[in-house]
Structure formats: C-alpha cells, structure tokens
Amino acid sequence: MEKELKKTPLYEACLKAGGKMVDFHGWLLPVQYESIIAEHKAVREDAGMFDVSHMGQVFFEGKDAYRFLQNAATNNYKLEPGRGAYAHILNENGGIIDDVISFCLSEEKFLVVVNSATREKDFEWFKKKSAGFDVKVTDASDSYAMLALQGPKALDYLEALDADIKLLKRFWIKEIDLFGAKAYVTRTGYTGEDGVEIMGPAEQINKLFAWALEHGFKPCGLGARDVLRLEAGYLLSGSDMDESKNPYEASCGWVVKLNKEEPFTAKEIMARVKAEGVKNKLIGFKLLGAGVAREGCGVYKDGVKIGSLTSATYSPLFKAIGCGYVPAEINDGDKVEIEIRGRMVPAQAVKMPFYKNKV
C-alpha cells in the first residue's frame, strides 16, 4: 500500500495560485506555477516566494542548550540572542546526516531548522545525543508553516509588512507579530538572492501568502528553486551530500571548526581528513556543447569515467550546469566530458558558485 503524500498548510493556497503539484520526499509541493524560467527571472530580478513548510523546526531549551549544540554540530556557535549559523551534523564516521541552520533565541533556547527528508532522523539523533545534557529537545515542525520570500526587491516589498525588516542582519532571527500571532523571521536564503523566511502558525502564514501575492511576490515552485540554489552553489541534502560524504569532500570544510573546545561528533576524524586531504571532492561543471545534463550522468576524463553528477539542470544564466564528485586533482578550468544518453558532451570544471550576488 502506497504511503499517502503529506500536504503543507499552504497546499490549497498553492493550488489556487496555479501550482502544479509533485511528490517531493513524501510531500505534495508545487514544481512550478507559470513556468520555471519565469519564476527564475522573478527571483533574480524582482521577488518570488516559495512554500517551504515541509522543512522542520526543532527547539532546544535548558541550561545546556548552547553547550549541547556546540557538541552536536560542526560550526562554532555564538551565544548571542538573534544570531544564527549554518552547520553540519555528522555521524560517528564523519558522514553528513544533514545541514542545518541554528538560531540563538536566548541563552537557554535555540531553534534549529532542518531538512524535510531527514527531519525524523535528525530529531532522533538529537534526542540520542542529548543524554547527559540538561536540554529539552522538541520537534515543533507540525505546528509551523513557512514561506521563503526571495529576490532583490523582496525586502522593499516587505517594508509594508515590517518597517524594520531591513535592519535584520544576514543569518539572524527576530520575533514579530504576524497578523495577531507570534512568528519568526530569518534572513538566510537558498537562492543566492536577498530575502527572508517567515515561519509561524498555519493561519498566519496563509494570510501572509495572500498578502505577498498582492504586494509584488510571484509564487515559485521547486523547479525554479532547484535552478536558483544550484547556480548559487547551495547543496541539496540527500543528493549532493549524505552520510557517505564528509564536509571536506562536499567542499564545505569551512563549516568545520576544529579549533573550538567542544568535542563534536567525529571531530578527530575531521582533523585527520583535513590533514591528509580527500581523494574525491564536489565540484561544478559547465557544459560546452549542446545538451542538458541530469543527476546521475557520468563525468569522463581522457575516456575514463571519473565520477557522476549529483545535481544538474538548465540555467537561464549559464545554460547546462551541474556538480558531482570527482578526483580531488581535478581543478577549475579542466576539460572533461559528460555522458548524456550515450553521447559525450564536452564540459569544463568550474569552481562553485556559478552565480554570486552581493547579499
């Protein structure tokens, strides 16, 4: 018997706005509304919004909340209310369980946003690791809906909702009153453009969706989101990184803070990996010939297969692009070939991100 697909609190609103729904890790989410190219253009030049209510919210409360997260994740968090940081949580071998963003709400309370595909696994891992710490771990995901509002004009439009929105710094969080209820605003993003995510009760986020439609935001789906995040060099959990890869292989060594005092999971292994180097690494590729590569396409050098693409798409800005794991000696600018349906297409290794905006 097939498992019933889950619907976000914004499902009906997305349908009404013209969303074409698909299965994404067990959730029914819009892949597109008008078109992927039109939605990509809206986010790069104006403002778009995405239903990201499938993502998870886990709260950590107690006098050991900060120390626990320092032990649980790779980055070095700051005990400063409002401040957030991106990090990886690792298994005992150094494999990436998930990439998360943690926010300090107070000295004894943190909010961690996790990916939908690993939400349950993350929560169980956090609970197991919390033994011996004075910290309460709560999965509040079912109580929240979440809307991402991104684009160069997003904050201009949002000033009508919150006059102080531009004062929120990158990777910080603040609490607001949203149509009569408490909500959180974060300024991170997954598109390479400026903007915010707003999470709160379903009723309020549905009102926000309707408000945003009337204030310049174009509804956007998973298709445009995948193109935007790959252009910006953001990794997709479960495809570009998983428990078989470590942060250094995923070209995310910067997120591993070996100099912090807390002995986070696999810290000694990460120190060894950094010292010895990696055999394979994630790198970007740009096709030089006709065709559009997809996930799983082989990467070849001098007729020998050296790896496969973990993500690939058509970019309106850069044509056919992708990324994948190949030997560490492959460098930016090296010529390779990518196999597309039995046809070898010339390509070039490119250091990610393909696109970088000043946000």
mmCIF file of C-alpha atoms in Angstrom:
data_model
loop_
_atom_site.group_PDB
_atom_site.id
_atom_site.type_symbol
_atom_site.label_atom_id
_atom_site.label_comp_id
_atom_site.label_asym_id
_atom_site.label_seq_id
_atom_site.Cartn_x
_atom_site.Cartn_y
_atom_site.Cartn_z
ATOM 1 C CA MET A 1 0.000 0.000 0.000
ATOM 2 C CA GLU A 2 1.415 3.370 -1.045
ATOM 3 C CA LYS A 3 2.083 5.876 1.696
ATOM 4 C CA GLU A 4 -0.217 8.885 1.472
ATOM 5 C CA LEU A 5 1.601 12.050 0.489
ATOM 6 C CA LYS A 6 1.646 14.846 3.063
ATOM 7 C CA LYS A 7 0.271 18.295 2.351
ATOM 8 C CA THR A 8 1.641 21.519 3.797
ATOM 9 C CA PRO A 9 -0.703 24.066 5.390
ATOM 10 C CA LEU A 10 -0.262 26.136 2.208
ATOM 11 C CA TYR A 11 -1.335 23.315 -0.135
ATOM 12 C CA GLU A 12 -4.730 24.804 -1.005
ATOM 13 C CA ALA A 13 -3.272 28.298 -1.408
ATOM 14 C CA CYS A 14 -0.606 26.945 -3.776
ATOM 15 C CA LEU A 15 -3.228 25.092 -5.814
ATOM 16 C CA LYS A 16 -5.421 28.179 -6.040
ATOM 17 C CA ALA A 17 -2.420 30.184 -7.268
ATOM 18 C CA GLY A 18 -1.896 27.654 -10.093
ATOM 19 C CA GLY A 19 0.713 25.370 -8.572
ATOM 20 C CA LYS A 20 1.377 22.036 -10.316
ATOM 21 C CA MET A 21 1.945 19.556 -7.502
ATOM 22 C CA VAL A 22 4.550 16.783 -7.378
ATOM 23 C CA ASP A 23 5.927 14.372 -4.780
ATOM 24 C CA PHE A 24 8.972 15.802 -3.011
ATOM 25 C CA HIS A 25 10.272 13.489 -0.286
ATOM 26 C CA GLY A 26 6.716 12.461 0.564
ATOM 27 C CA TRP A 27 5.260 15.971 0.374
ATOM 28 C CA LEU A 28 2.961 17.416 -2.276
ATOM 29 C CA LEU A 29 4.660 20.639 -3.332
ATOM 30 C CA PRO A 30 4.367 22.872 -6.422
ATOM 31 C CA VAL A 31 7.043 22.175 -9.027
ATOM 32 C CA GLN A 32 6.001 25.304 -10.929
ATOM 33 C CA TYR A 33 3.203 27.799 -11.453
ATOM 34 C CA GLU A 34 3.621 29.817 -14.672
ATOM 35 C CA SER A 35 6.984 28.388 -15.773
ATOM 36 C CA ILE A 36 10.383 27.609 -14.284
ATOM 37 C CA ILE A 37 12.085 30.287 -16.410
ATOM 38 C CA ALA A 38 9.548 32.982 -15.479
ATOM 39 C CA GLU A 39 9.864 32.114 -11.786
ATOM 40 C CA HIS A 40 13.666 32.064 -12.001
ATOM 41 C CA LYS A 41 13.555 35.526 -13.593
ATOM 42 C CA ALA A 42 11.241 36.820 -10.853
ATOM 43 C CA VAL A 43 13.657 35.812 -8.082
ATOM 44 C CA ARG A 44 16.792 37.036 -9.858
ATOM 45 C CA GLU A 45 15.270 40.395 -10.878
ATOM 46 C CA ASP A 46 12.283 41.081 -8.631
ATOM 47 C CA ALA A 47 10.783 38.895 -5.869
ATOM 48 C CA GLY A 48 9.425 35.377 -5.577
ATOM 49 C CA MET A 49 8.024 33.223 -2.794
ATOM 50 C CA PHE A 50 8.262 29.519 -2.026
ATOM 51 C CA ASP A 51 6.234 27.264 0.238
ATOM 52 C CA VAL A 52 8.912 25.648 2.427
ATOM 53 C CA SER A 53 6.555 24.424 5.136
ATOM 54 C CA HIS A 54 7.896 20.881 4.671
ATOM 55 C CA MET A 55 11.120 21.874 6.434
ATOM 56 C CA GLY A 56 11.428 21.133 10.143
ATOM 57 C CA GLN A 57 11.808 23.234 13.268
ATOM 58 C CA VAL A 58 13.449 21.712 16.361
ATOM 59 C CA PHE A 59 13.736 23.646 19.625
ATOM 60 C CA PHE A 60 16.413 23.134 22.282
ATOM 61 C CA GLU A 61 15.684 24.513 25.746
ATOM 62 C CA GLY A 62 17.624 24.280 29.002
ATOM 63 C CA LYS A 63 20.794 25.475 30.666
ATOM 64 C CA ASP A 64 22.890 23.132 28.476
ATOM 65 C CA ALA A 65 21.208 24.073 25.164
ATOM 66 C CA TYR A 66 24.204 26.039 23.896
ATOM 67 C CA ARG A 67 26.791 23.510 25.057
ATOM 68 C CA PHE A 68 24.777 20.682 23.544
ATOM 69 C CA LEU A 69 24.633 22.322 20.106
ATOM 70 C CA GLN A 70 28.356 23.046 20.284
ATOM 71 C CA ASN A 71 28.835 19.304 20.820
ATOM 72 C CA ALA A 72 26.281 18.295 18.196
ATOM 73 C CA ALA A 73 27.283 20.425 15.192
ATOM 74 C CA THR A 74 30.480 21.319 13.337
ATOM 75 C CA ASN A 75 30.323 25.097 13.377
ATOM 76 C CA ASN A 76 31.219 27.350 16.288
ATOM 77 C CA TYR A 77 28.007 28.929 17.520
ATOM 78 C CA LYS A 78 27.820 32.283 19.292
ATOM 79 C CA LEU A 79 25.803 32.686 22.474
ATOM 80 C CA GLU A 80 24.189 35.870 21.199
ATOM 81 C CA PRO A 81 20.377 36.166 21.026
ATOM 82 C CA GLY A 82 19.246 36.588 17.428
ATOM 83 C CA ARG A 83 22.365 35.192 15.820
ATOM 84 C CA GLY A 84 22.307 32.138 13.554
ATOM 85 C CA ALA A 85 24.854 29.893 11.865
ATOM 86 C CA TYR A 86 24.976 27.178 9.212
ATOM 87 C CA ALA A 87 26.463 23.825 10.263
ATOM 88 C CA HIS A 88 26.609 20.111 9.532
ATOM 89 C CA ILE A 89 25.639 17.344 11.901
ATOM 90 C CA LEU A 90 27.779 14.247 11.400
ATOM 91 C CA ASN A 91 27.570 10.540 12.109
ATOM 92 C CA GLU A 92 30.347 8.759 14.005
ATOM 93 C CA ASN A 93 32.336 8.286 10.776
ATOM 94 C CA GLY A 94 32.103 11.918 9.738
ATOM 95 C CA GLY A 95 29.329 11.419 7.174
ATOM 96 C CA ILE A 96 26.831 14.263 6.770
ATOM 97 C CA ILE A 97 23.489 13.449 8.397
ATOM 98 C CA ASP A 98 22.112 16.869 7.496
ATOM 99 C CA ASP A 99 22.994 20.512 7.059
ATOM 100 C CA VAL A 100 21.109 22.766 9.462
ATOM 101 C CA ILE A 101 20.777 26.401 10.471
ATOM 102 C CA SER A 102 20.655 27.127 14.198
ATOM 103 C CA PHE A 103 19.427 30.346 15.794
ATOM 104 C CA CYS A 104 20.007 31.588 19.333
ATOM 105 C CA LEU A 105 16.690 32.818 20.760
ATOM 106 C CA SER A 106 18.047 33.275 24.281
ATOM 107 C CA GLU A 107 20.900 31.918 26.376
ATOM 108 C CA GLU A 108 18.843 28.803 27.094
ATOM 109 C CA LYS A 109 16.760 28.435 23.925
ATOM 110 C CA PHE A 110 17.752 27.662 20.326
ATOM 111 C CA LEU A 111 15.802 26.966 17.138
ATOM 112 C CA VAL A 112 17.302 24.618 14.547
ATOM 113 C CA VAL A 113 15.819 24.443 11.028
ATOM 114 C CA VAL A 114 16.323 21.009 9.451
ATOM 115 C CA ASN A 115 15.637 19.476 6.039
ATOM 116 C CA SER A 116 12.360 17.667 5.444
ATOM 117 C CA ALA A 117 13.913 14.442 4.116
ATOM 118 C CA THR A 118 15.952 13.956 7.295
ATOM 119 C CA ARG A 119 13.658 15.578 9.831
ATOM 120 C CA GLU A 120 12.756 12.405 11.754
ATOM 121 C CA LYS A 121 16.319 11.083 11.597
ATOM 122 C CA ASP A 122 17.708 14.417 12.803
ATOM 123 C CA PHE A 123 15.282 14.537 15.721
ATOM 124 C CA GLU A 124 16.104 11.013 16.871
ATOM 125 C CA TRP A 125 19.822 11.740 16.549
ATOM 126 C CA PHE A 126 19.455 14.925 18.609
ATOM 127 C CA LYS A 127 17.465 13.084 21.280
ATOM 128 C CA LYS A 128 20.042 10.314 21.498
ATOM 129 C CA LYS A 129 22.938 12.769 21.694
ATOM 130 C CA SER A 130 21.213 14.907 24.333
ATOM 131 C CA ALA A 131 21.620 12.229 27.028
ATOM 132 C CA GLY A 132 23.654 13.728 29.864
ATOM 133 C CA PHE A 133 22.788 17.320 28.927
ATOM 134 C CA ASP A 134 20.225 19.496 30.675
ATOM 135 C CA VAL A 135 18.315 20.218 27.483
ATOM 136 C CA LYS A 136 14.797 19.521 26.243
ATOM 137 C CA VAL A 137 14.548 18.674 22.518
ATOM 138 C CA THR A 138 11.179 19.378 20.877
ATOM 139 C CA ASP A 139 10.161 18.764 17.271
ATOM 140 C CA ALA A 140 7.677 21.587 16.640
ATOM 141 C CA SER A 141 7.554 21.137 12.852
ATOM 142 C CA ASP A 142 3.864 20.198 12.706
ATOM 143 C CA SER A 143 2.996 23.470 14.439
ATOM 144 C CA TYR A 144 4.622 25.673 11.801
ATOM 145 C CA ALA A 145 4.163 26.745 8.226
ATOM 146 C CA MET A 146 6.984 28.566 6.447
ATOM 147 C CA LEU A 147 7.261 30.873 3.467
ATOM 148 C CA ALA A 148 10.537 31.934 1.808
ATOM 149 C CA LEU A 149 10.428 35.385 0.178
ATOM 150 C CA GLN A 150 13.471 35.981 -2.027
ATOM 151 C CA GLY A 151 14.728 38.443 -4.598
ATOM 152 C CA PRO A 152 16.445 41.837 -4.940
ATOM 153 C CA LYS A 153 13.157 43.684 -4.269
ATOM 154 C CA ALA A 154 11.839 41.308 -1.579
ATOM 155 C CA LEU A 155 12.819 43.478 1.389
ATOM 156 C CA ASP A 156 11.458 46.596 -0.305
ATOM 157 C CA TYR A 157 8.046 44.947 -0.641
ATOM 158 C CA LEU A 158 8.198 43.535 2.888
ATOM 159 C CA GLU A 159 8.649 47.001 4.428
ATOM 160 C CA ALA A 160 4.863 47.349 4.110
ATOM 161 C CA LEU A 161 4.589 44.388 6.489
ATOM 162 C CA ASP A 162 7.500 45.233 8.799
ATOM 163 C CA ALA A 163 9.046 48.692 8.596
ATOM 164 C CA ASP A 164 12.242 47.424 10.275
ATOM 165 C CA ILE A 165 12.748 44.349 8.061
ATOM 166 C CA LYS A 166 15.982 45.699 6.549
ATOM 167 C CA LEU A 167 17.547 46.039 9.986
ATOM 168 C CA LEU A 168 17.627 42.258 10.365
ATOM 169 C CA LYS A 169 21.164 41.142 9.553
ATOM 170 C CA ARG A 170 22.088 38.171 7.393
ATOM 171 C CA PHE A 171 21.756 34.883 9.283
ATOM 172 C CA TRP A 172 19.887 36.481 12.166
ATOM 173 C CA ILE A 173 16.390 35.862 13.520
ATOM 174 C CA LYS A 174 13.741 38.011 15.148
ATOM 175 C CA GLU A 175 10.263 37.530 16.526
ATOM 176 C CA ILE A 176 7.402 39.537 15.031
ATOM 177 C CA ASP A 177 3.658 39.877 15.409
ATOM 178 C CA LEU A 178 2.217 38.464 12.193
ATOM 179 C CA PHE A 179 -1.492 39.157 11.779
ATOM 180 C CA GLY A 180 -2.052 38.760 15.512
ATOM 181 C CA ALA A 181 0.225 35.809 16.298
ATOM 182 C CA LYS A 182 3.903 35.258 17.100
ATOM 183 C CA ALA A 183 6.121 34.360 14.138
ATOM 184 C CA TYR A 184 9.847 34.199 13.424
ATOM 185 C CA VAL A 185 11.662 35.975 10.594
ATOM 186 C CA THR A 186 15.078 34.734 9.463
ATOM 187 C CA ARG A 187 17.327 36.261 6.821
ATOM 188 C CA THR A 188 19.169 33.356 5.208
ATOM 189 C CA GLY A 189 18.021 32.152 1.788
ATOM 190 C CA TYR A 190 18.630 29.290 -0.628
ATOM 191 C CA THR A 191 18.601 31.181 -3.912
ATOM 192 C CA GLY A 192 21.656 33.438 -3.857
ATOM 193 C CA GLU A 193 19.409 36.484 -3.524
ATOM 194 C CA ASP A 194 18.484 38.546 -0.503
ATOM 195 C CA GLY A 195 15.263 37.906 1.356
ATOM 196 C CA VAL A 196 13.742 36.229 4.390
ATOM 197 C CA GLU A 197 11.909 33.180 5.624
ATOM 198 C CA ILE A 198 8.859 33.680 7.830
ATOM 199 C CA MET A 199 7.602 30.792 9.957
ATOM 200 C CA GLY A 200 4.601 30.716 12.228
ATOM 201 C CA PRO A 201 1.079 29.299 12.712
ATOM 202 C CA ALA A 202 -0.607 27.973 9.568
ATOM 203 C CA GLU A 203 -3.403 30.568 9.662
ATOM 204 C CA GLN A 204 -0.957 33.459 9.728
ATOM 205 C CA ILE A 205 1.311 32.056 7.005
ATOM 206 C CA ASN A 206 -1.737 31.521 4.774
ATOM 207 C CA LYS A 207 -2.609 35.177 5.331
ATOM 208 C CA LEU A 208 0.997 36.045 4.507
ATOM 209 C CA PHE A 209 0.797 34.058 1.240
ATOM 210 C CA ALA A 210 -2.294 36.057 0.211
ATOM 211 C CA TRP A 211 -0.656 39.314 1.318
ATOM 212 C CA ALA A 212 2.507 38.568 -0.650
ATOM 213 C CA LEU A 213 0.530 37.866 -3.827
ATOM 214 C CA GLU A 214 -0.913 41.375 -3.542
ATOM 215 C CA HIS A 215 2.428 43.023 -2.761
ATOM 216 C CA GLY A 216 4.679 42.084 -5.685
ATOM 217 C CA PHE A 217 5.715 38.487 -4.949
ATOM 218 C CA LYS A 218 5.454 35.822 -7.657
ATOM 219 C CA PRO A 219 4.665 32.272 -6.448
ATOM 220 C CA CYS A 220 7.525 29.938 -7.377
ATOM 221 C CA GLY A 221 7.974 26.179 -7.319
ATOM 222 C CA LEU A 222 10.587 23.506 -6.768
ATOM 223 C CA GLY A 223 11.794 23.686 -10.365
ATOM 224 C CA ALA A 224 12.956 27.293 -10.140
ATOM 225 C CA ARG A 225 14.231 26.742 -6.605
ATOM 226 C CA ASP A 226 16.490 23.914 -7.774
ATOM 227 C CA VAL A 227 17.961 26.028 -10.587
ATOM 228 C CA LEU A 228 18.483 29.022 -8.294
ATOM 229 C CA ARG A 229 20.150 27.048 -5.497
ATOM 230 C CA LEU A 230 22.491 25.204 -7.896
ATOM 231 C CA GLU A 231 23.522 28.472 -9.563
ATOM 232 C CA ALA A 232 24.275 29.832 -6.087
ATOM 233 C CA GLY A 233 26.269 26.726 -5.120
ATOM 234 C CA TYR A 234 23.932 25.507 -2.380
ATOM 235 C CA LEU A 235 23.901 21.754 -1.853
ATOM 236 C CA LEU A 236 20.845 19.505 -1.875
ATOM 237 C CA SER A 237 20.681 17.199 1.128
ATOM 238 C CA GLY A 238 20.352 13.575 0.038
ATOM 239 C CA SER A 239 21.819 14.241 -3.412
ATOM 240 C CA ASP A 240 24.922 16.429 -3.124
ATOM 241 C CA MET A 241 25.642 15.302 0.422
ATOM 242 C CA ASP A 242 24.649 12.374 2.594
ATOM 243 C CA GLU A 243 26.137 10.066 5.196
ATOM 244 C CA SER A 244 28.616 8.655 2.670
ATOM 245 C CA LYS A 245 30.294 12.075 2.275
ATOM 246 C CA ASN A 246 32.102 14.289 4.759
ATOM 247 C CA PRO A 247 32.177 18.122 4.765
ATOM 248 C CA TYR A 248 35.644 18.297 3.188
ATOM 249 C CA GLU A 249 34.585 16.062 0.299
ATOM 250 C CA ALA A 250 31.469 18.231 -0.109
ATOM 251 C CA SER A 251 33.721 21.325 -0.404
ATOM 252 C CA CYS A 252 32.290 22.623 2.872
ATOM 253 C CA GLY A 253 35.379 22.362 5.041
ATOM 254 C CA TRP A 254 34.843 25.976 6.123
ATOM 255 C CA VAL A 255 31.885 24.844 8.243
ATOM 256 C CA VAL A 256 34.091 22.540 10.369
ATOM 257 C CA LYS A 257 35.610 24.498 13.248
ATOM 258 C CA LEU A 258 38.344 22.211 14.597
ATOM 259 C CA ASN A 259 39.616 24.919 16.944
ATOM 260 C CA LYS A 260 36.507 25.058 19.107
ATOM 261 C CA GLU A 261 36.821 23.433 22.506
ATOM 262 C CA GLU A 262 33.737 21.223 22.401
ATOM 263 C CA PRO A 263 34.392 17.671 21.101
ATOM 264 C CA PHE A 264 31.715 17.499 18.408
ATOM 265 C CA THR A 265 30.919 14.133 16.806
ATOM 266 C CA ALA A 266 33.743 12.874 14.553
ATOM 267 C CA LYS A 267 35.968 15.861 15.392
ATOM 268 C CA GLU A 268 39.113 13.698 15.461
ATOM 269 C CA ILE A 269 38.181 12.102 12.140
ATOM 270 C CA MET A 270 37.615 15.535 10.594
ATOM 271 C CA ALA A 271 41.031 16.682 11.846
ATOM 272 C CA ARG A 272 42.637 13.675 10.159
ATOM 273 C CA VAL A 273 40.718 14.227 6.920
ATOM 274 C CA LYS A 274 41.821 17.852 6.812
ATOM 275 C CA ALA A 275 45.451 16.906 7.438
ATOM 276 C CA GLU A 276 45.529 14.069 4.885
ATOM 277 C CA GLY A 277 43.278 15.614 2.262
ATOM 278 C CA VAL A 278 40.440 13.926 0.355
ATOM 279 C CA LYS A 279 40.525 11.596 -2.627
ATOM 280 C CA ASN A 280 37.317 12.948 -4.120
ATOM 281 C CA LYS A 281 35.595 16.309 -3.923
ATOM 282 C CA LEU A 282 32.430 18.028 -5.107
ATOM 283 C CA ILE A 283 32.991 20.432 -7.988
ATOM 284 C CA GLY A 284 30.854 22.273 -10.508
ATOM 285 C CA PHE A 285 30.676 21.659 -14.261
ATOM 286 C CA LYS A 286 29.509 23.736 -17.185
ATOM 287 C CA LEU A 287 28.678 22.062 -20.491
ATOM 288 C CA LEU A 288 30.492 23.452 -23.513
ATOM 289 C CA GLY A 289 28.396 21.556 -26.037
ATOM 290 C CA ALA A 290 24.688 21.118 -26.742
ATOM 291 C CA GLY A 291 22.548 19.235 -24.261
ATOM 292 C CA VAL A 292 21.270 19.368 -20.696
ATOM 293 C CA ALA A 293 22.794 17.015 -18.144
ATOM 294 C CA ARG A 294 20.837 15.441 -15.307
ATOM 295 C CA GLU A 295 21.641 13.851 -11.973
ATOM 296 C CA GLY A 296 23.495 10.558 -12.492
ATOM 297 C CA CYS A 297 25.216 11.497 -15.759
ATOM 298 C CA GLY A 298 28.783 10.195 -15.854
ATOM 299 C CA VAL A 299 31.822 12.506 -15.858
ATOM 300 C CA TYR A 300 34.774 11.357 -18.022
ATOM 301 C CA LYS A 301 38.392 12.433 -18.369
ATOM 302 C CA ASP A 302 40.519 11.091 -21.251
ATOM 303 C CA GLY A 303 37.897 8.432 -21.921
ATOM 304 C CA VAL A 304 37.836 7.149 -18.324
ATOM 305 C CA LYS A 305 34.829 7.646 -16.058
ATOM 306 C CA ILE A 306 35.931 9.636 -13.011
ATOM 307 C CA GLY A 307 32.606 10.398 -11.343
ATOM 308 C CA SER A 308 28.918 11.237 -11.703
ATOM 309 C CA LEU A 309 26.770 14.326 -11.374
ATOM 310 C CA THR A 310 24.765 14.632 -8.171
ATOM 311 C CA SER A 311 22.822 17.681 -9.395
ATOM 312 C CA ALA A 312 22.350 19.127 -12.862
ATOM 313 C CA THR A 313 19.925 21.408 -14.635
ATOM 314 C CA TYR A 314 19.385 24.019 -17.324
ATOM 315 C CA SER A 315 20.223 27.522 -16.108
ATOM 316 C CA PRO A 316 18.862 30.573 -17.960
ATOM 317 C CA LEU A 317 22.088 32.339 -16.955
ATOM 318 C CA PHE A 318 24.700 29.660 -17.586
ATOM 319 C CA LYS A 319 22.955 27.082 -19.825
ATOM 320 C CA ALA A 320 23.702 23.499 -18.778
ATOM 321 C CA ILE A 321 25.340 23.240 -15.346
ATOM 322 C CA GLY A 322 25.850 20.573 -12.720
ATOM 323 C CA CYS A 323 28.029 19.330 -9.894
ATOM 324 C CA GLY A 324 29.411 15.980 -8.851
ATOM 325 C CA TYR A 325 32.163 14.096 -7.056
ATOM 326 C CA VAL A 326 35.402 13.582 -8.964
ATOM 327 C CA PRO A 327 39.080 13.007 -8.020
ATOM 328 C CA ALA A 328 40.484 15.862 -5.955
ATOM 329 C CA GLU A 329 43.165 16.615 -8.557
ATOM 330 C CA ILE A 330 40.502 17.934 -10.976
ATOM 331 C CA ASN A 331 40.815 21.713 -10.947
ATOM 332 C CA ASP A 332 38.825 24.714 -12.041
ATOM 333 C CA GLY A 333 39.118 25.031 -15.821
ATOM 334 C CA ASP A 334 39.963 21.384 -16.541
ATOM 335 C CA LYS A 335 38.226 19.935 -19.592
ATOM 336 C CA VAL A 336 36.092 16.819 -19.152
ATOM 337 C CA GLU A 337 33.203 15.091 -20.914
ATOM 338 C CA ILE A 338 29.748 14.362 -19.573
ATOM 339 C CA GLU A 339 27.714 11.477 -20.930
ATOM 340 C CA ILE A 340 24.151 12.376 -21.854
ATOM 341 C CA ARG A 341 22.085 9.471 -23.185
ATOM 342 C CA GLY A 342 25.153 7.756 -24.622
ATOM 343 C CA ARG A 343 26.570 10.939 -26.147
ATOM 344 C CA MET A 344 29.778 12.521 -24.858
ATOM 345 C CA VAL A 345 29.439 16.288 -24.422
ATOM 346 C CA PRO A 346 32.489 18.481 -23.712
ATOM 347 C CA ALA A 347 32.389 20.286 -20.375
ATOM 348 C CA GLN A 348 34.597 22.306 -18.086
ATOM 349 C CA ALA A 349 35.193 22.084 -14.351
ATOM 350 C CA VAL A 350 34.016 25.275 -12.650
ATOM 351 C CA LYS A 351 34.512 26.412 -9.083
ATOM 352 C CA MET A 352 31.132 26.968 -7.466
ATOM 353 C CA PRO A 353 29.121 29.073 -7.032
ATOM 354 C CA PHE A 354 28.252 29.744 -10.654
ATOM 355 C CA TYR A 355 26.342 32.846 -9.541
ATOM 356 C CA LYS A 356 27.180 35.188 -6.692
ATOM 357 C CA ASN A 357 25.209 38.237 -5.724
ATOM 358 C CA LYS A 358 26.217 40.751 -3.073
ATOM 359 C CA VAL A 359 23.817 39.691 -0.312
#
